[in-house]
XYZ file of C-alpha atoms in Angstrom:
107
model
C 140.903 11.275 20.216
C 137.431 11.040 18.700
C 136.832 13.106 15.596
C 133.524 13.944 13.908
C 132.444 16.345 11.200
C 129.109 18.180 11.301
C 127.877 19.200 7.860
C 124.857 21.317 7.049
C 123.099 23.281 4.379
C 119.680 24.871 3.940
C 117.011 22.682 2.360
C 114.864 23.894 -0.536
C 112.047 24.378 1.973
C 114.183 26.850 3.927
C 114.617 24.475 6.860
C 118.221 23.642 7.646
C 119.652 20.166 7.155
C 122.456 19.007 9.415
C 123.965 15.711 10.483
C 127.142 14.529 12.162
C 129.347 12.076 10.269
C 132.331 10.044 11.450
C 134.968 9.947 8.706
C 136.739 6.745 7.646
C 140.546 6.658 7.720
C 141.950 6.123 4.200
C 145.646 6.738 4.861
C 148.040 7.956 7.520
C 151.612 9.110 7.042
C 153.713 10.929 9.606
C 151.562 13.678 11.108
C 148.926 13.619 8.312
C 145.641 11.771 7.836
C 143.435 11.336 4.756
C 139.788 10.782 5.686
C 136.694 9.901 3.629
C 133.196 11.072 4.442
C 130.180 8.854 3.687
C 128.416 9.212 0.321
C 125.315 10.528 2.128
C 127.379 13.410 3.561
C 128.481 14.435 0.060
C 125.231 13.797 -1.810
C 122.732 15.221 0.669
C 124.687 17.597 2.901
C 127.312 19.122 0.591
C 130.356 17.665 2.341
C 133.565 16.997 0.425
C 134.263 13.329 -0.338
C 137.682 13.513 1.330
C 139.405 15.729 3.872
C 142.974 15.791 5.081
C 144.176 16.713 8.505
C 147.698 17.478 9.646
C 148.718 17.875 13.269
C 152.104 19.378 14.081
C 153.699 20.581 17.301
C 155.134 24.088 17.538
C 156.796 24.479 20.959
C 153.835 24.291 23.366
C 151.143 24.550 20.667
C 149.393 22.056 18.406
C 148.957 23.296 14.836
C 145.948 21.710 13.116
C 145.462 22.052 9.358
C 142.159 20.806 7.940
C 141.715 20.737 4.126
C 138.498 19.990 2.208
C 139.227 18.168 -1.068
C 136.884 18.370 -4.087
C 134.273 20.321 -2.103
C 131.173 20.730 -4.301
C 130.406 24.376 -5.123
C 127.253 25.720 -3.524
C 125.673 29.161 -3.746
C 123.682 28.626 -0.555
C 125.093 29.517 2.889
C 126.495 26.494 4.671
C 128.739 25.537 7.552
C 130.885 22.597 8.611
C 132.466 21.956 11.980
C 135.305 19.767 13.160
C 135.214 18.558 16.734
C 137.741 16.552 18.674
C 138.364 15.714 22.311
C 141.925 15.250 23.580
C 142.450 12.422 26.054
C 142.874 13.347 29.694
C 141.311 15.914 31.948
C 143.304 19.014 31.027
C 142.458 22.651 30.462
C 143.383 23.925 27.017
C 142.822 26.924 24.733
C 142.530 27.287 20.987
C 143.292 30.092 18.576
C 140.584 30.530 15.938
C 140.480 33.373 13.443
C 143.290 35.102 15.342
C 141.528 35.046 18.739
C 142.189 32.780 21.729
C 139.254 30.801 23.169
C 138.952 28.469 26.177
C 137.984 24.973 25.016
C 134.290 24.289 25.491
C 133.216 27.928 25.171
C 130.854 28.891 22.370
C 132.085 31.726 20.182
């Protein structure tokens, strides 16, 4: 499974800044990972220096918990995205903000 994190924030000029970063694995234990984002992601794009991710199975569902650690405060609007691609050619759905979505659809 390939994982990447897209971080973005508005620039002082009003133009948006965004870039995709691949995190570095710091530790893994059981179903949890601790990942570090590059210094550039934190300094220039407002990303947290570390994130943790936990994947757990609940019957036929995968529960994914993603936590931002030491996220710098920012009064400007910003967004971050987590993307991942499961191995295999399978159809799957995800539940986001209480609503079910088909994978690959934009919401």
